[in-house]
């Protein structure tokens, strides 16, 4: 039987990843990555790793991103050499800016085949540039695995997004010796634990305390694979970074808490403890609690409220409103931001970056808090349908009764608009569900009109791109529903975001289908541009051609082609019914909207 050092090293690496908490690997098939792919499906068969196959590397990258978003544990994505690695870049950029732990296993040609025009060989080591916490260009697995074969690993650690390539440290290091995996050290021994630690921002690897992507560039020589007996491995939890010592804030200044994307419940807890108004974006996961501010955009513009702010404490990445951006850019406001991604927030040039924050004991400024709460109460939006006119429906007067019946029929037949759509999805979603917002006009409508509710919310707001939204939602669904957990994942997005990621609808028939509803607000193009500056400067025809980009895509036909259930809904009653009915497979729900 032909031996394959590549297969031995692959088994060693995956065993190490599994022993350090990695549970999900997304595989994009290819030749150069075959040793790792075969080891992955072998460990999947043993029940210690979940493997998800995708033919499109971009969809694979965002699927892994969604899994890591949901769990907080690094998910791995594996691809072959050449253009395959380049297709991961959008997901890598989002993971960097959003602080999502992601492991990039990029198979490569050996050094002698690089730079000479060999097939499917390119400049692959470091292809993601400053977007990785740690880059390791691994040695080629040797014919004989010895302790000396781990020498020569070159790695590059990026400690700051502000560094240039010349600033990044490049130095030889040795992988840790261990008996993980095969029991005999291979060329890739020690890479798994270092990658996981760096992705989680701990133990001196990467940027301390900040999660993000890590690239393991893995070159191999032929034979690229062989039949081997995989070593037994016992899964364990990922290492938990120690909690940072919080900065304890005095209560004195007039303070607001700003919760951006991925802020989570910590933002609501800080506001509650400090007695401070909570300005929470819909994508923050913090839009709940008694101190939540409704209609925050208008209130930030009022001199008696927004104009008197002296301090803003920011958790997560705020991106949805110009009013918040303007507040955080003010020189007269002290801004303290808990760092969550690859770039520190500093819109006013003197923001203080924090690892964690708390509030000192003391008395709540009730005048300050009360003014915000009173104004907030007046700006709550109630999108509930009017209650039935029971007196009218039971009236002895025929005209009165007919009028009441007509009003009821009108309510049932009312066409869905954007406010009605986001409200219906919000009402149908509960703590055991997941809600994913795409970057479209709908998320801004939701941010403007929806009230408080403690539900898990996700959105790719690190860079707020429209790419990868469906794949991210599928990853979140698969991770949140693993081990038989209940709940439905709903992805609310616009038609262009849907079409941009339509390839993610292709799911393998031999893998469990997630409970997911992809809800598409279809207004025939990019109507978000209608509210931007370009709408006031461009001729109407140019606006349509270059920005609105009208289309006539048949979403029902796409759903049928990819094997998804499909509904086209235009009334609120039908929408409520489809959102709350039991789900037995992935669904696409199209909602036609007016421009």
XYZ file of C-alpha atoms in Angstrom:
595
model
C 0.000 0.000 0.000
C 1.394 3.414 -0.966
C 2.057 5.651 2.010
C 1.034 9.271 1.933
C 2.654 11.736 4.346
C -0.097 14.161 3.285
C -2.775 11.823 4.649
C -0.911 11.296 7.905
C -0.456 15.039 8.409
C -4.096 15.735 7.510
C -5.353 13.222 10.078
C -3.031 14.712 12.677
C -4.207 18.269 11.975
C -7.934 17.471 12.047
C -7.629 15.387 15.192
C -5.952 18.340 16.854
C -8.655 20.776 15.707
C -11.379 18.462 17.026
C -9.605 18.147 20.370
C -9.564 21.930 20.617
C -13.245 22.552 20.010
C -13.765 22.623 16.239
C -17.042 20.885 15.404
C -17.833 22.095 11.873
C -15.848 21.977 8.654
C -17.181 23.247 5.329
C -15.587 21.478 2.402
C -15.281 22.762 -1.152
C -14.042 19.765 -3.168
C -10.707 19.821 -5.000
C -7.739 17.661 -5.867
C -4.928 19.261 -3.868
C -7.017 19.198 -0.670
C -7.993 15.544 -0.973
C -5.999 14.265 2.009
C -7.734 16.692 4.384
C -11.137 16.142 2.783
C -10.896 12.361 3.196
C -9.804 12.703 6.813
C -12.699 15.111 7.428
C -15.391 12.786 6.078
C -13.791 9.932 8.013
C -14.092 11.872 11.252
C -17.638 12.856 10.275
C -18.451 9.171 9.905
C -17.058 8.652 13.410
C -19.438 11.318 14.712
C -16.798 13.759 16.003
C -16.952 16.336 13.197
C -19.801 17.800 11.157
C -18.834 18.151 7.484
C -20.814 20.326 5.072
C -20.010 20.129 1.348
C -20.392 23.148 -0.963
C -19.215 23.400 -4.558
C -18.801 27.198 -4.403
C -15.963 28.433 -2.186
C -17.640 31.790 -1.588
C -20.766 30.051 -0.294
C -18.547 27.697 1.712
C -16.759 30.611 3.353
C -19.966 32.364 4.368
C -21.520 29.106 5.578
C -18.555 28.625 7.916
C -18.849 32.280 8.914
C -22.496 31.751 9.891
C -21.605 28.733 12.003
C -18.860 30.591 13.834
C -21.165 33.599 14.306
C -23.752 31.436 16.003
C -21.453 29.351 18.205
C -18.525 31.697 18.888
C -16.287 28.696 18.178
C -13.943 28.626 15.156
C -15.423 26.873 12.137
C -13.105 25.588 9.418
C -13.422 25.970 5.661
C -11.300 23.826 3.343
C -10.476 24.541 -0.303
C -8.037 23.478 -2.981
C -5.313 25.610 -4.543
C -5.598 28.345 -7.180
C -8.630 30.595 -7.498
C -10.431 28.597 -4.820
C -8.711 30.452 -1.995
C -9.469 33.815 -3.612
C -13.186 33.089 -3.451
C -12.975 32.984 0.350
C -11.867 36.620 0.570
C -15.319 38.260 1.052
C -16.108 36.002 4.020
C -12.621 36.545 5.428
C -13.010 40.325 5.232
C -16.367 40.183 7.006
C -14.969 37.869 9.697
C -12.031 40.233 10.275
C -14.170 43.339 10.679
C -16.876 41.587 12.714
C -14.516 39.619 14.954
C -15.704 36.140 13.934
C -13.309 33.185 14.465
C -12.691 31.425 11.150
C -10.117 28.803 10.152
C -9.009 28.879 6.513
C -7.461 25.592 5.439
C -6.067 26.384 1.979
C -4.393 23.457 0.234
C -1.390 24.458 -1.883
C 1.298 23.269 -4.270
C 4.732 22.587 -2.765
C 7.391 25.346 -2.983
C 9.068 23.904 -6.080
C 5.827 24.345 -8.056
C 5.274 27.968 -7.068
C 6.261 30.854 -9.299
C 7.095 28.731 -12.344
C 3.730 28.694 -14.118
C 2.601 25.340 -12.749
C -1.077 24.534 -13.088
C -3.341 25.885 -10.306
C -0.394 27.399 -8.440
C -0.523 31.052 -7.403
C 0.658 33.390 -4.651
C -1.533 31.792 -2.042
C 0.302 32.101 1.251
C -0.825 35.429 2.691
C -3.453 35.958 0.000
C -5.778 37.429 2.637
C -3.237 40.048 3.666
C -3.988 41.994 6.831
C -7.366 40.277 7.270
C -5.915 37.303 9.157
C -4.948 37.132 12.818
C -2.311 34.534 12.019
C -0.873 33.127 8.794
C 1.136 29.911 8.757
C 2.635 28.657 5.505
C 3.138 25.084 6.678
C 5.983 22.781 5.654
C 5.319 20.002 3.176
C 4.652 16.686 4.928
C 7.882 14.695 4.631
C 8.289 11.141 3.491
C 9.217 10.168 7.062
C 7.433 11.899 9.945
C 9.956 12.916 12.580
C 10.144 15.590 15.189
C 12.550 17.501 12.926
C 9.923 17.681 10.150
C 8.025 20.378 11.989
C 10.848 22.884 11.572
C 10.707 25.612 8.976
C 7.152 26.753 9.575
C 6.850 30.370 8.545
C 4.139 32.378 10.150
C 3.000 35.948 10.081
C 1.042 37.401 12.964
C -0.929 40.597 12.464
C -1.424 42.357 15.780
C -3.084 45.492 14.399
C -5.146 46.413 11.403
C -3.114 49.623 11.190
C 0.107 47.795 10.338
C 1.541 47.694 6.820
C 2.829 44.471 5.295
C 6.354 45.597 6.114
C 5.412 45.930 9.789
C 4.058 42.419 10.104
C 6.427 40.064 11.878
C 7.649 37.158 9.774
C 9.796 34.706 11.641
C 10.436 30.952 11.665
C 8.786 29.049 14.467
C 8.458 25.429 15.473
C 5.136 23.697 15.941
C 4.437 22.336 19.389
C 5.376 18.712 19.924
C 2.541 16.547 21.112
C 1.007 13.134 20.727
C -2.269 14.541 19.411
C -3.653 12.635 16.460
C -1.343 9.924 15.170
C 0.826 9.797 18.271
C 3.886 10.473 16.070
C 4.567 14.135 15.268
C 3.996 15.110 11.649
C 4.835 18.242 9.697
C 1.534 19.773 10.788
C 1.621 18.830 14.471
C 0.793 21.830 16.633
C -0.781 23.911 13.890
C -4.340 23.166 14.989
C -4.019 24.401 18.550
C -2.165 27.533 17.443
C -4.833 28.273 14.834
C -7.705 27.891 17.300
C -6.002 30.073 19.904
C -5.240 32.779 17.367
C -8.796 32.741 15.996
C -10.064 33.242 19.554
C -7.506 35.974 20.305
C -5.800 34.259 23.212
C -2.404 33.086 24.469
C -0.350 35.641 22.590
C -1.527 34.554 19.142
C -3.089 37.201 16.899
C -4.718 40.248 18.465
C -5.302 39.588 22.193
C -8.966 39.274 23.065
C -10.241 39.835 19.514
C -11.505 36.975 17.391
C -10.897 36.665 13.677
C -9.691 34.586 10.710
C -6.565 32.415 10.632
C -4.999 30.957 7.486
C -3.212 27.624 7.477
C -1.692 27.285 4.005
C -1.085 23.562 3.577
C 1.186 22.411 0.721
C 1.458 18.731 -0.203
C 3.332 16.528 -2.654
C 2.110 13.382 -4.345
C 0.844 10.916 -3.351
C -1.864 13.331 -2.230
C -3.802 10.687 -0.312
C -3.834 7.089 0.759
C -6.034 4.780 2.758
C -5.162 5.180 6.432
C -6.725 4.251 9.731
C -7.759 7.452 11.423
C -6.681 7.742 15.044
C -9.446 7.921 17.600
C -10.071 11.397 18.934
C -12.220 12.667 21.779
C -13.845 16.054 21.139
C -13.342 18.765 23.718
C -14.440 22.353 24.162
C -12.578 25.225 22.559
C -10.280 27.156 24.900
C -12.084 30.000 26.639
C -10.235 33.314 26.633
C -9.967 34.818 30.117
C -12.401 37.663 30.764
C -10.724 41.012 30.485
C -10.608 43.261 33.526
C -13.337 45.848 32.914
C -12.863 49.582 33.133
C -15.269 50.762 35.828
C -16.974 53.966 34.726
C -18.135 56.681 37.104
C -21.792 57.619 36.728
C -21.214 61.356 36.480
C -21.454 62.420 32.801
C -24.757 62.309 30.904
C -24.296 58.942 29.218
C -25.967 56.787 26.581
C -25.175 53.180 25.692
C -24.875 52.512 21.952
C -25.434 48.893 20.892
C -24.282 48.104 17.361
C -24.182 44.812 15.495
C -23.206 41.848 17.681
C -23.344 43.850 20.929
C -25.553 41.229 22.551
C -27.088 41.223 25.991
C -24.033 42.877 27.563
C -25.189 46.231 26.185
C -28.610 45.928 27.808
C -26.977 44.831 31.055
C -24.650 47.844 31.090
C -27.537 50.235 30.413
C -29.588 48.600 33.169
C -26.748 48.777 35.714
C -25.887 52.364 34.864
C -29.431 53.646 34.534
C -28.499 54.954 31.094
C -30.650 55.165 27.931
C -30.050 52.231 25.568
C -29.786 53.033 21.865
C -29.860 49.596 20.257
C -29.766 48.852 16.547
C -32.118 46.128 15.389
C -29.105 43.924 14.549
C -27.499 44.359 17.969
C -29.177 41.516 19.837
C -29.700 44.107 22.596
C -33.039 45.600 21.530
C -34.935 44.770 24.703
C -35.314 45.924 28.277
C -37.071 48.816 29.997
C -34.372 51.380 29.117
C -34.619 50.821 25.357
C -35.020 54.065 23.416
C -37.638 54.071 20.647
C -37.272 56.499 17.761
C -33.639 57.083 18.678
C -32.727 58.735 15.378
C -35.092 61.657 15.915
C -34.176 61.961 19.601
C -30.461 62.170 18.841
C -31.248 65.216 16.732
C -33.056 67.032 19.545
C -30.971 69.599 21.408
C -32.606 68.754 24.762
C -31.559 65.081 24.472
C -28.980 64.248 21.826
C -27.421 67.683 22.128
C -26.763 67.210 25.854
C -24.951 63.849 25.605
C -21.547 63.994 27.274
C -20.470 60.358 27.033
C -21.293 57.410 24.768
C -20.316 53.840 25.614
C -20.314 51.664 22.484
C -20.632 47.893 22.296
C -20.674 46.145 18.929
C -20.344 47.865 15.569
C -22.953 50.576 14.884
C -23.644 51.011 11.165
C -27.340 51.618 10.565
C -27.886 55.319 11.222
C -26.149 58.535 10.302
C -27.379 60.046 13.551
C -25.333 57.598 15.642
C -22.302 58.097 13.397
C -22.639 61.871 13.829
C -22.844 61.489 17.611
C -19.713 59.322 17.729
C -17.855 61.833 15.547
C -18.531 64.763 17.900
C -15.424 66.182 19.559
C -17.384 67.248 22.642
C -18.531 63.691 23.416
C -16.360 61.242 25.311
C -16.590 57.977 23.373
C -15.547 54.662 24.895
C -15.796 51.621 22.643
C -15.450 47.959 23.584
C -13.405 46.473 20.776
C -15.037 43.620 18.889
C -13.409 43.431 15.445
C -10.235 43.980 13.505
C -10.512 47.754 13.518
C -11.007 49.882 16.609
C -13.939 52.312 16.404
C -12.664 55.905 16.417
C -14.879 58.310 14.475
C -13.932 61.392 16.509
C -10.178 60.817 16.586
C -9.909 60.365 20.341
C -12.156 57.391 21.165
C -10.860 55.188 23.948
C -10.776 51.486 23.067
C -11.670 49.104 25.885
C -11.532 45.352 26.408
C -14.505 45.397 28.818
C -16.542 47.938 30.744
C -18.628 48.141 33.908
C -20.246 50.880 35.964
C -19.482 52.040 39.494
C -22.157 51.862 42.182
C -24.056 55.068 42.690
C -27.219 57.026 42.120
C -29.012 57.057 38.775
C -29.429 60.460 37.127
C -33.221 60.236 37.045
C -33.696 63.573 35.310
C -31.511 62.455 32.409
C -32.998 58.972 32.168
C -36.556 60.188 32.636
C -36.294 62.707 29.807
C -35.206 59.976 27.412
C -37.828 57.487 28.563
C -40.646 60.020 28.265
C -39.588 60.979 24.754
C -39.118 57.305 23.845
C -42.612 56.375 24.980
C -44.089 59.024 22.702
C -42.278 57.579 19.694
C -43.217 53.926 20.020
C -44.604 52.549 16.765
C -47.625 50.248 16.987
C -48.118 48.261 13.800
C -50.840 46.034 15.212
C -53.919 45.648 13.062
C -57.014 47.395 14.450
C -59.155 45.239 16.700
C -62.333 43.906 15.092
C -65.400 46.111 15.515
C -67.479 43.596 17.460
C -70.302 46.049 18.041
C -70.447 46.862 14.348
C -70.320 43.232 13.300
C -73.255 42.396 15.575
C -75.233 45.569 14.895
C -78.890 45.344 13.895
C -78.274 48.173 11.454
C -77.482 46.652 8.076
C -75.309 49.544 6.896
C -73.284 49.513 10.108
C -72.842 45.759 9.933
C -71.804 45.818 6.282
C -69.328 48.601 7.008
C -67.749 46.569 9.796
C -67.561 43.480 7.563
C -65.999 45.538 4.779
C -63.402 46.915 7.190
C -62.511 43.374 8.288
C -62.159 42.191 4.691
C -60.011 45.194 3.833
C -57.713 44.380 6.747
C -57.391 40.748 5.671
C -56.748 41.692 2.042
C -54.344 44.555 2.783
C -51.206 44.264 0.688
C -47.962 43.823 2.573
C -45.690 46.865 2.715
C -42.200 47.084 4.198
C -43.317 48.039 7.693
C -45.880 45.247 7.719
C -43.280 42.753 6.492
C -40.633 43.481 9.122
C -43.305 43.559 11.837
C -44.693 40.147 10.819
C -41.239 38.545 10.799
C -40.346 40.126 14.162
C -43.591 38.919 15.767
C -43.119 35.367 14.443
C -39.584 35.046 15.841
C -38.907 33.816 19.393
C -35.853 33.096 21.579
C -35.417 29.552 20.218
C -35.417 30.949 16.651
C -32.749 32.939 14.810
C -33.289 36.069 12.718
C -30.779 37.151 10.067
C -31.014 40.557 8.408
C -29.491 41.144 4.990
C -27.957 44.480 4.045
C -30.909 46.036 2.273
C -33.578 48.677 2.700
C -35.573 46.319 4.922
C -33.054 46.295 7.779
C -33.261 50.094 7.961
C -37.044 49.981 8.006
C -36.864 47.391 10.785
C -34.435 49.552 12.744
C -36.827 52.483 12.479
C -40.132 50.847 13.449
C -39.599 47.679 15.481
C -39.891 47.609 19.244
C -38.084 45.599 21.887
C -37.846 41.815 21.947
C -35.147 39.495 23.234
C -34.418 37.291 20.231
C -31.089 36.132 18.740
C -30.296 38.387 15.783
C -27.453 38.132 13.268
C -26.292 40.319 10.397
C -23.084 40.682 8.404
C -22.506 44.302 9.426
C -18.716 44.122 9.712
C -18.614 45.526 6.189
C -22.383 45.530 5.518
C -21.995 43.824 2.146
C -24.886 42.148 0.375
C -22.861 39.059 -0.512
C -23.146 35.765 1.316
C -26.357 36.488 3.210
C -28.148 33.233 2.366
C -25.032 31.131 3.012
C -24.488 32.876 6.351
C -28.107 32.192 7.313
C -27.746 28.534 6.372
C -24.622 28.275 8.512
C -26.444 29.865 11.453
C -29.383 27.498 10.956
C -27.195 24.390 10.830
C -25.233 25.405 13.923
C -28.241 26.486 15.991
C -30.220 23.348 15.098
C -27.377 20.893 15.696
C -27.954 18.107 18.194
C -31.711 18.365 17.668
C -32.162 21.903 19.016
C -35.539 23.478 18.140
C -36.225 26.675 16.272
C -36.394 28.194 12.808
C -33.883 30.509 11.180
C -35.445 33.358 9.202
C -33.371 35.378 6.729
C -34.958 38.698 5.770
C -33.334 40.331 2.762
C -33.959 42.243 -0.438
C -34.165 40.814 -3.938
C -30.672 41.912 -5.017
C -29.082 40.390 -1.899
C -30.996 37.202 -2.663
C -29.886 37.060 -6.298
C -26.293 37.878 -5.359
C -26.089 34.691 -3.266
C -28.482 32.415 -5.130
C -25.799 29.731 -5.521
C -25.953 29.131 -1.770
C -29.364 27.512 -2.300
C -27.634 24.374 -3.586
C -27.631 21.980 -0.627
C -26.353 18.383 -0.730
C -29.141 15.830 -0.711
C -27.276 13.579 1.730
C -26.977 16.255 4.438
C -29.664 17.309 6.935
C -31.804 20.130 5.557
C -31.999 23.133 7.892
C -35.264 24.660 9.041
C -34.864 27.981 7.303
C -37.122 30.578 5.713
C -35.487 32.963 3.263
C -37.907 35.891 3.093
C -37.345 38.100 0.060
C -38.804 41.590 -0.133
C -38.890 41.920 -3.925
C -39.269 45.453 -5.253
C -37.514 44.665 -8.516
C -34.174 46.304 -7.780
C -32.046 48.302 -5.397
C -34.549 50.789 -3.997
C -32.156 51.674 -1.179
C -30.484 54.026 -3.653
C -33.699 56.021 -3.914
C -32.962 57.429 -0.454
C -29.291 58.255 -1.088
C -27.613 61.332 -2.545
C -27.363 59.816 -6.000
C -31.155 59.924 -6.378
C -30.990 63.722 -6.273
C -28.108 64.090 -8.721
C -28.497 61.371 -11.373
C -30.989 61.433 -14.258
C -33.765 58.907 -13.654
C -32.641 56.618 -16.482
C -29.044 56.630 -15.228
C -30.192 55.975 -11.674
C -32.146 52.929 -12.825
C -29.403 51.534 -15.060
C -26.383 52.036 -12.822
C -27.914 51.713 -9.352
C -31.490 50.439 -9.184
C -30.624 47.673 -11.691
C -34.180 46.441 -12.396
C -34.641 42.740 -13.028
C -37.367 40.228 -13.868
C -35.895 37.161 -12.172
C -38.373 34.343 -11.534
C -37.859 33.416 -7.901
C -40.346 30.557 -8.081
C -38.358 28.939 -10.880
C -35.128 29.370 -8.915
C -36.725 27.736 -5.877
C -37.909 24.794 -7.980
C -34.482 24.414 -9.598
C -32.760 24.194 -6.229
C -35.448 22.086 -4.556
C -36.721 24.657 -2.054
C -40.367 25.111 -1.092
C -41.779 28.373 -2.413
C -44.583 30.775 -1.484
C -45.487 34.129 -2.989
C -47.381 36.186 -0.443
C -49.010 39.591 -0.776
C -51.392 39.862 2.219
C -50.665 40.088 5.941
C -52.941 37.212 6.886
C -51.220 34.869 4.408
C -47.808 36.064 5.577
C -48.610 35.380 9.222
C -49.857 31.925 8.298
C -46.750 30.887 6.368
C -44.393 32.309 9.005
C -46.021 30.378 11.838
C -46.798 27.078 10.095
C -44.624 24.018 10.833
C -41.529 23.781 8.612
C -40.344 20.513 7.105
C -37.692 21.866 4.738
C -35.995 25.016 3.472
C -38.419 27.642 2.178
C -38.289 30.758 0.040
C -41.040 33.303 0.707
C -41.352 36.083 -1.851
C -43.120 39.315 -0.873
C -43.766 41.693 -3.803
C -43.219 45.301 -2.716
C -43.800 48.654 -4.343
C -40.809 50.739 -5.283
